[in-house]
């Protein structure tokens, strides 16, 4: 049986794709696209004893985040990815394949001008509305993204540690960007539309609907301004795994 596990881009509260999905030893091919960089939950260690975020002023790992923040996100990714591999190993037949498409980062640094930089700019966009008095600072401090961009070494390490699959290929891709598309939409506006499609429901619940248009207008402009200064290089990994015999 060939099953494309084309999971939603948007993280869900139960993140049920990690658990048991199919009967044992019935699947020959699994394809999971742009889903495994979304975490099952906000890492619990991001909060102190009073329930306050230790990642103040950021919505993900950013340049001002303490080291404990990146460790918390990495720990949650390891837990989620290990569970995913363990359950798929029960469902996939010996010799069966999995192809995983995952947003990631080039090296050991968690903050670069790749995928993490888009969330850094998103943080700045929210902070801009805080400065204008349209969003309370506490709202920014208490909003976190269910997102982690792993490195190639981290992906390989978890595959090796879980032990059920052989890593046959791990290829890094950089999607070519155009500063505007055929209809004249800038890269920043296109990026804003993508992020809005993924995050709108959660942002609406946390910040309210009334700020969304201005927030994403600001975000699109910031992306275009940064792209004019220096390239932004989001990285995607293509991972091919084979179930061990």
PDB file of N, CA, C and O in Angstrom, residues 127-136:
ATOM      1  N   UNK A 127       6.153  43.618  17.220  1.00  0.00           N
ATOM      2  CA  UNK A 127       6.736  44.634  18.092  1.00  0.00           C
ATOM      3  C   UNK A 127       6.437  46.041  17.576  1.00  0.00           C
ATOM      4  O   UNK A 127       6.257  46.982  18.362  1.00  0.00           O
ATOM      5  N   UNK A 128       6.380  46.184  16.255  1.00  0.00           N
ATOM      6  CA  UNK A 128       6.043  47.472  15.656  1.00  0.00           C
ATOM      7  C   UNK A 128       4.640  47.909  16.061  1.00  0.00           C
ATOM      8  O   UNK A 128       4.403  49.078  16.381  1.00  0.00           O
ATOM      9  N   UNK A 129       3.707  46.971  16.106  1.00  0.00           N
ATOM     10  CA  UNK A 129       2.343  47.293  16.532  1.00  0.00           C
ATOM     11  C   UNK A 129       2.274  47.525  18.040  1.00  0.00           C
ATOM     12  O   UNK A 129       1.448  48.301  18.509  1.00  0.00           O
ATOM     13  N   UNK A 130       3.155  46.849  18.785  1.00  0.00           N
ATOM     14  CA  UNK A 130       3.245  47.126  20.228  1.00  0.00           C
ATOM     15  C   UNK A 130       3.684  48.566  20.446  1.00  0.00           C
ATOM     16  O   UNK A 130       3.110  49.296  21.261  1.00  0.00           O
ATOM     17  N   UNK A 131       4.701  49.004  19.695  1.00  0.00           N
ATOM     18  CA  UNK A 131       5.218  50.374  19.821  1.00  0.00           C
ATOM     19  C   UNK A 131       4.156  51.413  19.468  1.00  0.00           C
ATOM     20  O   UNK A 131       4.157  52.525  20.004  1.00  0.00           O
ATOM     21  N   UNK A 132       3.235  51.038  18.578  1.00  0.00           N
ATOM     22  CA  UNK A 132       2.164  51.945  18.184  1.00  0.00           C
ATOM     23  C   UNK A 132       0.967  51.883  19.118  1.00  0.00           C
ATOM     24  O   UNK A 132      -0.028  52.588  18.923  1.00  0.00           O
ATOM     25  N   UNK A 133       1.057  51.021  20.125  1.00  0.00           N
ATOM     26  CA  UNK A 133      -0.026  50.911  21.096  1.00  0.00           C
ATOM     27  C   UNK A 133      -1.205  50.081  20.633  1.00  0.00           C
ATOM     28  O   UNK A 133      -2.262  50.094  21.269  1.00  0.00           O
ATOM     29  N   UNK A 134      -1.033  49.328  19.563  1.00  0.00           N
ATOM     30  CA  UNK A 134      -2.153  48.546  19.026  1.00  0.00           C
ATOM     31  C   UNK A 134      -2.174  47.120  19.568  1.00  0.00           C
ATOM     32  O   UNK A 134      -3.183  46.419  19.437  1.00  0.00           O
ATOM     33  N   UNK A 135      -1.060  46.683  20.149  1.00  0.00           N
ATOM     34  CA  UNK A 135      -0.973  45.372  20.783  1.00  0.00           C
ATOM     35  C   UNK A 135      -0.295  45.546  22.134  1.00  0.00           C
ATOM     36  O   UNK A 135       0.669  46.309  22.262  1.00  0.00           O
ATOM     37  N   UNK A 136      -0.800  44.855  23.152  1.00  0.00           N
ATOM     38  CA  UNK A 136      -0.155  44.898  24.462  1.00  0.00           C
ATOM     39  C   UNK A 136       1.148  44.101  24.422  1.00  0.00           C
ATOM     40  O   UNK A 136       1.231  43.041  23.789  1.00  0.00           O
TER      41      UNK A 136
END
